[in-house]
Every structure is written in structure tokens, then in C-alpha cells.
JSON list of C-alpha atoms in Angstrom, two decimals:
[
{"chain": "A", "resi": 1288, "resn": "UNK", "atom": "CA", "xyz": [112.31, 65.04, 77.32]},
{"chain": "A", "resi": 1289, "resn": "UNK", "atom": "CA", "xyz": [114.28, 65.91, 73.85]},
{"chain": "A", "resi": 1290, "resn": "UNK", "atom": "CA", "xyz": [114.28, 69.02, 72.65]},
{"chain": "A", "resi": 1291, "resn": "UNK", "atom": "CA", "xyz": [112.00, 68.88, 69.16]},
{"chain": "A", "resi": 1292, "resn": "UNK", "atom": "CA", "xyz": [114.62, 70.90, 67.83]},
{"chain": "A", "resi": 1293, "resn": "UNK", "atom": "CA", "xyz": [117.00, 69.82, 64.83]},
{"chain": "A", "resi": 1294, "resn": "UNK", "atom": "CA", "xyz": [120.09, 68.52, 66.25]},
{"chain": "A", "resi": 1295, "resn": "UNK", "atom": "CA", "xyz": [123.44, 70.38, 66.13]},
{"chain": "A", "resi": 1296, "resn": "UNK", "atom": "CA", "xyz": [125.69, 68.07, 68.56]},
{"chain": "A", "resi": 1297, "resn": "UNK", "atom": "CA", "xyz": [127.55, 65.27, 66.93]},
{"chain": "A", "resi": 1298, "resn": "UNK", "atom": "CA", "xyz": [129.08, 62.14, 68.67]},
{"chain": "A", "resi": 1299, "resn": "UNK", "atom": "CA", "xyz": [132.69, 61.86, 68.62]},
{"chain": "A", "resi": 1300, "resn": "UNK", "atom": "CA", "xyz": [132.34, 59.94, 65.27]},
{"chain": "A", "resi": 1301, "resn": "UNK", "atom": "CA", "xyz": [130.64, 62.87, 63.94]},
{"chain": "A", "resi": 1302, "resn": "UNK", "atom": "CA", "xyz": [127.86, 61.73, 63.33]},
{"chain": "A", "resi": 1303, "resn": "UNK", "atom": "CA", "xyz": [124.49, 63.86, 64.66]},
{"chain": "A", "resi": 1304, "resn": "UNK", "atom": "CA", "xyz": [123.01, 62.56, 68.53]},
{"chain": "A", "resi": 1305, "resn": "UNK", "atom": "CA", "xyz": [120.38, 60.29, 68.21]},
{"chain": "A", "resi": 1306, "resn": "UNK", "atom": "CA", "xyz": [116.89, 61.68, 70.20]},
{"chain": "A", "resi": 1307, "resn": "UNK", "atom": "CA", "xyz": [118.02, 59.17, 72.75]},
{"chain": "A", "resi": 1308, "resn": "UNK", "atom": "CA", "xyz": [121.77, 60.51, 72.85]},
{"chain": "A", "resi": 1309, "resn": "UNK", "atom": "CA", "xyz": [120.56, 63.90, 73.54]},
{"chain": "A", "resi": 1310, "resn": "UNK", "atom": "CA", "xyz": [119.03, 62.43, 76.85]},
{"chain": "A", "resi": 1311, "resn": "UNK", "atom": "CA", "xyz": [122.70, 63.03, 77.75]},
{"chain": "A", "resi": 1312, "resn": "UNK", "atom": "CA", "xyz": [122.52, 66.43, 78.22]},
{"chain": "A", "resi": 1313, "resn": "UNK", "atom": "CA", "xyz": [123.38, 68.07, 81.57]},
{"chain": "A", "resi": 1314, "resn": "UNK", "atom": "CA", "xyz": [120.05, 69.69, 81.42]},
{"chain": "A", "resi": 1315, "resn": "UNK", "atom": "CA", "xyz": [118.00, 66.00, 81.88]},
{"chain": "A", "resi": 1316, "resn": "UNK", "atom": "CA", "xyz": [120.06, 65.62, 85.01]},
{"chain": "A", "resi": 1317, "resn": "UNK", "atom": "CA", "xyz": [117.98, 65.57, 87.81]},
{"chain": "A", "resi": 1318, "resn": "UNK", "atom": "CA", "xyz": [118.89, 67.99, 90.80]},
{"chain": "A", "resi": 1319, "resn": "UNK", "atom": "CA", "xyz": [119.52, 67.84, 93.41]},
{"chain": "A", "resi": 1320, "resn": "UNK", "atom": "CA", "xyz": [121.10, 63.96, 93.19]},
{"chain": "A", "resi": 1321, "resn": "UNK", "atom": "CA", "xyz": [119.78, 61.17, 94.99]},
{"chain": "A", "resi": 1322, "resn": "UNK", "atom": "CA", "xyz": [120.04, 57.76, 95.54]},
{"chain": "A", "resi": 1323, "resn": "UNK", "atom": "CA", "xyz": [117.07, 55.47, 94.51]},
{"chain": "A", "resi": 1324, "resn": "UNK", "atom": "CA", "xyz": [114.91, 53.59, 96.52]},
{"chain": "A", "resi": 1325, "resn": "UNK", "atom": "CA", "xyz": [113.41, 51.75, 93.41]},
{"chain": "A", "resi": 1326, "resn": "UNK", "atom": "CA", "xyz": [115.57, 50.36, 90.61]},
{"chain": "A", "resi": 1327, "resn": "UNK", "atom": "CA", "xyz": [113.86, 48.75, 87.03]},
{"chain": "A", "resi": 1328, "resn": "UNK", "atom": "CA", "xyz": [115.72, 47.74, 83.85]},
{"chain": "A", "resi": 1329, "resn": "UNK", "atom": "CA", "xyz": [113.66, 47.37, 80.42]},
{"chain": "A", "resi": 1330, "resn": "UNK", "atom": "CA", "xyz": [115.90, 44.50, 78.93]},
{"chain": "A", "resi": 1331, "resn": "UNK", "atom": "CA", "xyz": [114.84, 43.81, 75.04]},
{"chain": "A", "resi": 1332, "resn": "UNK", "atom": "CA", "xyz": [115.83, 43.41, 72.52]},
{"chain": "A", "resi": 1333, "resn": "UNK", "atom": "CA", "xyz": [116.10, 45.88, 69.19]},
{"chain": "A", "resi": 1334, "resn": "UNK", "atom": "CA", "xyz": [112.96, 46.78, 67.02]},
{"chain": "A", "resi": 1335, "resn": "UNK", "atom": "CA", "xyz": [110.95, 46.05, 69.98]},
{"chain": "A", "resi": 1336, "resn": "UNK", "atom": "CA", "xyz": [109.11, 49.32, 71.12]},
{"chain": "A", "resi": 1337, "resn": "UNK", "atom": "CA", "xyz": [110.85, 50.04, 74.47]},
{"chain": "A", "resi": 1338, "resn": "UNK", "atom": "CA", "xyz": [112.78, 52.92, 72.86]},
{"chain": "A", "resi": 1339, "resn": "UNK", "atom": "CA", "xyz": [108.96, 54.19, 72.41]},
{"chain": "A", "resi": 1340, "resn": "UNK", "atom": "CA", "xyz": [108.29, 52.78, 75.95]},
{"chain": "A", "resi": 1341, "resn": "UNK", "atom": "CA", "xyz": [111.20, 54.60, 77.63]},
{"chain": "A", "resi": 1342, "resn": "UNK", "atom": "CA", "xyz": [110.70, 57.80, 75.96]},
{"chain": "A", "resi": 1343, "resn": "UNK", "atom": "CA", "xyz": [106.83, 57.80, 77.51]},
{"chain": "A", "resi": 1344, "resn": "UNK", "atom": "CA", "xyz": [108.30, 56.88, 80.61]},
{"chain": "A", "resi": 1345, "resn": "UNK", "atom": "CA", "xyz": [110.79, 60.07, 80.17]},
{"chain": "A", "resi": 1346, "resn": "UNK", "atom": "CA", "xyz": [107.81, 62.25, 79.59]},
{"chain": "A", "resi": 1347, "resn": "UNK", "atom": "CA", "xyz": [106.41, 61.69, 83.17]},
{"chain": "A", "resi": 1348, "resn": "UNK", "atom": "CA", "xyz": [107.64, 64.71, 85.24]},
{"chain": "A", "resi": 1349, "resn": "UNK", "atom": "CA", "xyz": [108.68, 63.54, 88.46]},
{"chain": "A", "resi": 1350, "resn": "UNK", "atom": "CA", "xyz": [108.25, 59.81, 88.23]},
{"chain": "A", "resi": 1351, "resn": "UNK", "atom": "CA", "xyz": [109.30, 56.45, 86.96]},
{"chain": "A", "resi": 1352, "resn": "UNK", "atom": "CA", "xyz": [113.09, 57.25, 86.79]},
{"chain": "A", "resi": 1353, "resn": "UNK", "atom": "CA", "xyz": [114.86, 58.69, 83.12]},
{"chain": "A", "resi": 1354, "resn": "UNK", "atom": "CA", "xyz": [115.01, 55.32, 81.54]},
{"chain": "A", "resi": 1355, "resn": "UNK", "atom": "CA", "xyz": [117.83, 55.33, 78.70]},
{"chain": "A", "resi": 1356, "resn": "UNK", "atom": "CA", "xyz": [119.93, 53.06, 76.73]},
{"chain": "A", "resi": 1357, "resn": "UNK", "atom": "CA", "xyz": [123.02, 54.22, 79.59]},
{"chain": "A", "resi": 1358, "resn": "UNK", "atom": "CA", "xyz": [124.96, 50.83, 78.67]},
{"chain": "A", "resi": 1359, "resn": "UNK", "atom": "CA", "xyz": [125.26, 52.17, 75.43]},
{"chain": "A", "resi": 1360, "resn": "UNK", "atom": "CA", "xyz": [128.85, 52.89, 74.43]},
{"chain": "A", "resi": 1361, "resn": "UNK", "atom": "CA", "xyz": [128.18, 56.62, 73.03]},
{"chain": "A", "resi": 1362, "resn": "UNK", "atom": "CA", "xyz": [126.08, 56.88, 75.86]},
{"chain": "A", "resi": 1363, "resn": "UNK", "atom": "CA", "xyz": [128.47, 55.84, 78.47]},
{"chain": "A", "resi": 1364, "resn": "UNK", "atom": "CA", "xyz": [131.37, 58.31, 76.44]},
{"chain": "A", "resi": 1365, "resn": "UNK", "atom": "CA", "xyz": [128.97, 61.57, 76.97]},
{"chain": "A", "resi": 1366, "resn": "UNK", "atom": "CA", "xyz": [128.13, 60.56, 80.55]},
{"chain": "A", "resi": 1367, "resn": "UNK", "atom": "CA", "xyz": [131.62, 59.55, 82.07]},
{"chain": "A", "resi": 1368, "resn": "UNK", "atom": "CA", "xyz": [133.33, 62.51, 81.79]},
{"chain": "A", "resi": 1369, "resn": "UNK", "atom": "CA", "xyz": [130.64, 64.91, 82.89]},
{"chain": "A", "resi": 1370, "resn": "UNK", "atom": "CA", "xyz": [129.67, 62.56, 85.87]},
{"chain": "A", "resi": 1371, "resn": "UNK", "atom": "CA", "xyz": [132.93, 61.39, 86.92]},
{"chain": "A", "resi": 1372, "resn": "UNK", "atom": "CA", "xyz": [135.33, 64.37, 86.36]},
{"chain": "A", "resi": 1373, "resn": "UNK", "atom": "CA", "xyz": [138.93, 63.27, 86.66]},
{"chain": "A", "resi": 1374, "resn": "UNK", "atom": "CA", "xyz": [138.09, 60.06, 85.74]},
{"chain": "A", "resi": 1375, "resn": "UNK", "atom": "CA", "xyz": [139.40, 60.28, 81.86]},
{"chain": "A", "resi": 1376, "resn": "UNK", "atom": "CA", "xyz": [137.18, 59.98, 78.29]},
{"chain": "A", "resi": 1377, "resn": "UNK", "atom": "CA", "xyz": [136.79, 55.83, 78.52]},
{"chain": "A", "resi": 1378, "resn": "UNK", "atom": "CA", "xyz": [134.39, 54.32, 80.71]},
{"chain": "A", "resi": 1379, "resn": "UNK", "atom": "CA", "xyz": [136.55, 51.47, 80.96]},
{"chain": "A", "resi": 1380, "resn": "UNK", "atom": "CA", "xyz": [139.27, 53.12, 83.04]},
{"chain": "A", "resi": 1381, "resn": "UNK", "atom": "CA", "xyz": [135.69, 53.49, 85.06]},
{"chain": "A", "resi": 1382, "resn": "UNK", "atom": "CA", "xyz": [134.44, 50.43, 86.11]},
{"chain": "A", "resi": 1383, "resn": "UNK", "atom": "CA", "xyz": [130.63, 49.83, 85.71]},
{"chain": "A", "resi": 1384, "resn": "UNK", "atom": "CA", "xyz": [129.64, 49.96, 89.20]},
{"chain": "A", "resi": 1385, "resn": "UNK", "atom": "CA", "xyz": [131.03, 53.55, 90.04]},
{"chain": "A", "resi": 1386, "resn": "UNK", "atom": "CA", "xyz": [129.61, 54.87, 86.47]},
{"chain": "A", "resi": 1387, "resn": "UNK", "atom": "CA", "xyz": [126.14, 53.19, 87.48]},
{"chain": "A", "resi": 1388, "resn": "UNK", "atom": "CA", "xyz": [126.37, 54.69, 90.86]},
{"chain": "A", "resi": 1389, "resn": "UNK", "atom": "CA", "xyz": [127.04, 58.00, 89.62]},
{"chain": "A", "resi": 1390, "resn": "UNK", "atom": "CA", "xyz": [124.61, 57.87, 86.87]},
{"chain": "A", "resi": 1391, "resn": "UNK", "atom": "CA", "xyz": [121.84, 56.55, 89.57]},
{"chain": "A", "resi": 1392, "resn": "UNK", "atom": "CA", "xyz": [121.96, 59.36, 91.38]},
{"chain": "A", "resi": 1393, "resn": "UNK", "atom": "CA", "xyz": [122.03, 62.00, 88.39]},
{"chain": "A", "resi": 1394, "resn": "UNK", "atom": "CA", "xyz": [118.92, 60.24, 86.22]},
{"chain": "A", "resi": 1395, "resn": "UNK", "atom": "CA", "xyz": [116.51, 59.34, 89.54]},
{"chain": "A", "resi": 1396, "resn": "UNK", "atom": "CA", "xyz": [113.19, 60.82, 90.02]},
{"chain": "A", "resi": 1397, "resn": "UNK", "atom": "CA", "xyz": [111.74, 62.66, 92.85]},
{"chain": "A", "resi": 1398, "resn": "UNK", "atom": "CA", "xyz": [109.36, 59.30, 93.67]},
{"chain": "A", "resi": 1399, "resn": "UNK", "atom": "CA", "xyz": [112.83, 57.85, 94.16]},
{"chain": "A", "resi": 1400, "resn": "UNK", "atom": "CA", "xyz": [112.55, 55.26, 90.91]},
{"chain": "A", "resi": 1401, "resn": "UNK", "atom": "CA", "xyz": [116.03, 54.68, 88.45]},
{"chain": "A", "resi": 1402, "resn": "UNK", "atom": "CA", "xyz": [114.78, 53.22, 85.21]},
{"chain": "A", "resi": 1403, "resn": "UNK", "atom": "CA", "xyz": [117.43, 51.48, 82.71]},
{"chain": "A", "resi": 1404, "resn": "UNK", "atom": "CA", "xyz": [117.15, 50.01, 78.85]},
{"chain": "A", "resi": 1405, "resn": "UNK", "atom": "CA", "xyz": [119.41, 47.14, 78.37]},
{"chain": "A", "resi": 1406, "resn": "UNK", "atom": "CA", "xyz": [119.85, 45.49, 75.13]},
{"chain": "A", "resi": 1407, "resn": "UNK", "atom": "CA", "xyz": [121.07, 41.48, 75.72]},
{"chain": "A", "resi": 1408, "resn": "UNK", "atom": "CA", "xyz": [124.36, 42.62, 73.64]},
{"chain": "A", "resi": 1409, "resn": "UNK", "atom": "CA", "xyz": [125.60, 45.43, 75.84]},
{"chain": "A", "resi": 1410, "resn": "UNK", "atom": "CA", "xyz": [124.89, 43.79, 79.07]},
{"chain": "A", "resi": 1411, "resn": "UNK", "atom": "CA", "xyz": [126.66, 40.56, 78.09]},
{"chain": "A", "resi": 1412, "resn": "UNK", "atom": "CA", "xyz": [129.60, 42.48, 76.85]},
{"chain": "A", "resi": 1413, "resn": "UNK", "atom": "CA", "xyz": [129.68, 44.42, 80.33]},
{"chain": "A", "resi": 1414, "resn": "UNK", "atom": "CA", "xyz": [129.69, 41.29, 81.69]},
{"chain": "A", "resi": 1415, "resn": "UNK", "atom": "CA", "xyz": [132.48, 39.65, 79.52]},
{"chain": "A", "resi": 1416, "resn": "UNK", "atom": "CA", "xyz": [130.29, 37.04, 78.07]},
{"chain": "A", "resi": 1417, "resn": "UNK", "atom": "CA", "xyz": [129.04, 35.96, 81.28]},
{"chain": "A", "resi": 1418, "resn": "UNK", "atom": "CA", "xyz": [125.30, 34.11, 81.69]},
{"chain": "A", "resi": 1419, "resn": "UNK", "atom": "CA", "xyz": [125.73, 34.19, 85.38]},
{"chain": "A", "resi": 1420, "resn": "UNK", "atom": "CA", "xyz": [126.72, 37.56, 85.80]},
{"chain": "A", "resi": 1421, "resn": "UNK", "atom": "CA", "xyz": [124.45, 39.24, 83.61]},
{"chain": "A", "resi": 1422, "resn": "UNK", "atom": "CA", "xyz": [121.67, 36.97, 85.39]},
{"chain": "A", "resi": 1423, "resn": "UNK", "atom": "CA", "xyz": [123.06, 38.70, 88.68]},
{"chain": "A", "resi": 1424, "resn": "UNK", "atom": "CA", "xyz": [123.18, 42.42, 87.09]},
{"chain": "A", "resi": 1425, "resn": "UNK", "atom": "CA", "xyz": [119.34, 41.81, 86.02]},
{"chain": "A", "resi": 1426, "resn": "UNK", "atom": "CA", "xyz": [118.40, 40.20, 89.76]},
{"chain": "A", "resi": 1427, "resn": "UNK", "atom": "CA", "xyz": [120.01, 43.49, 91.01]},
{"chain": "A", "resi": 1428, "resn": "UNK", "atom": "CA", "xyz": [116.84, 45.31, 89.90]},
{"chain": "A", "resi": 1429, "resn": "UNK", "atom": "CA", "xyz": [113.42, 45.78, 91.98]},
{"chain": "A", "resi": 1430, "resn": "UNK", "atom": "CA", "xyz": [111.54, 45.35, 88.16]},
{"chain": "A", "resi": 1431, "resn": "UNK", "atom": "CA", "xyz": [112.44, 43.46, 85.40]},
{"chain": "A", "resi": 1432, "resn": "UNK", "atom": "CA", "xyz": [110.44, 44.72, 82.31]},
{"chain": "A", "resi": 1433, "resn": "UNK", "atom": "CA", "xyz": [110.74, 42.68, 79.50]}
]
């Protein structure tokens, strides 16, 4: 989990990591990579508790995955270009299914379990305003937490 403490690294904007940013860190990766065999996404909306929820989850050495906002866009800038050398600062130039691939297989546990927060916002803008596709994203998943 995040270090307790006070935060030195600043986003790009320069403004200090959230807890949840610092999640980023190369140190949270979990060696050696692997694929999952089990796949949930906590899909709420803001102000609801499953920042609390995913942290707890976090906390569980081992198990349940390292659930994080990952569709985040300072969250997808720190991640890209440590997971996906050569492939440039913007996730965009990325596509989301080779960032989620790598990202899987950094952030899964040893029971085998990848854990994702979604917010409704970010996944509809992944998916370009698209009901159907973020429908499909979500039915990707083993667990739909809500």
C-alpha cells in the first residue's frame, strides 16, 4: 500500500500525487508478471467509498488484485511509459487494450485476481461515448462490483 509518508512527487501539472497516484510506483508492481485468471472492475461513481474499498482491497498481501483508478488520465501518463517503453508519454498513441494488457500483468496478485476502479466518465470517454461498448468493456470482467 502507500507509503504514510508526505509526498514529494508531483504530476506533470505539478501538482503533489494523490495516495492513489502513488499506487503508480514501480515498487507496487507485482513480480514476477503474470497474466490473470480472474478479472473484477469496481465501476462507481465519485463520493461513493470504493476509493476506501479499493485501498482495503490493496492492503491484502497476495490477493484480490491492486485495484486502482488505472483509467485515470494521470494514472494512465505515469504507467505508459514505464510499462510500455518505446511506446511515447500519451497513452493514446497506446491503444487501451495493449496498456490494459500490460498493466494486467504488472498489478495481478499471486491468487491470480486483476482488480480495476472505473468511474462511468472515464470508461465512456475510452469508449468514445459508446453505451454498447462500454457495456462490452464491463461484460469483459469475471466481477462486476458496483
Amino acid at each position: 500500500m502507500a507509503d504514510p509518508t508526505p509526498n514529494t512527487r508531483v504530476a506533470k501539472a505539478g501538482k503533489p500525487l494523490t495516495p492513489e497516484q502513488l499506487l503508480n510506483d514501480p515498487k507496487y508492481d507485482l513480480h514476477p508478471f503474470k497474466d490473470p485468471t480472474k478479472r473484477y472492475v469496481v465501476f462507481s461513481s465519485q463520493r461513493t467509498g470504493s476509493t476506501y474499498l479499493c485501498r482495503r482491497l490493496c492492503n491484502v498481501k497476495g490477493q484480490f488484485g491492486m485495484p486502482s483508478e488505472y483509467l485515470n488520465p494521470v494514472n494512465v501518463n505515469l504507467l505508459v511509459p514505464r510499462l510500455l517503453p518505446g511506446a511515447g508519454q500519451q497513452a493514446k498513441s497506446v491503444g487501451a487494450g495493449r496498456y490494459l494488457k500490460a498493466l494486467q500483468r504488472a498489478r495481478t496478485t499471486d491468487d491470480g485476481y486483476f482488480g480495476i476502479k472505473v468511474q462511468p466518465q472515464q470508461l465512456l470517454g475510452l469508449m468514445n461515448r459508446s453505451n454498447t461498448n462500454a457495456l462490452k468493456f464491463l461484460s469483459g470482467f469475471d466481477r462486476v462490483v458496483l
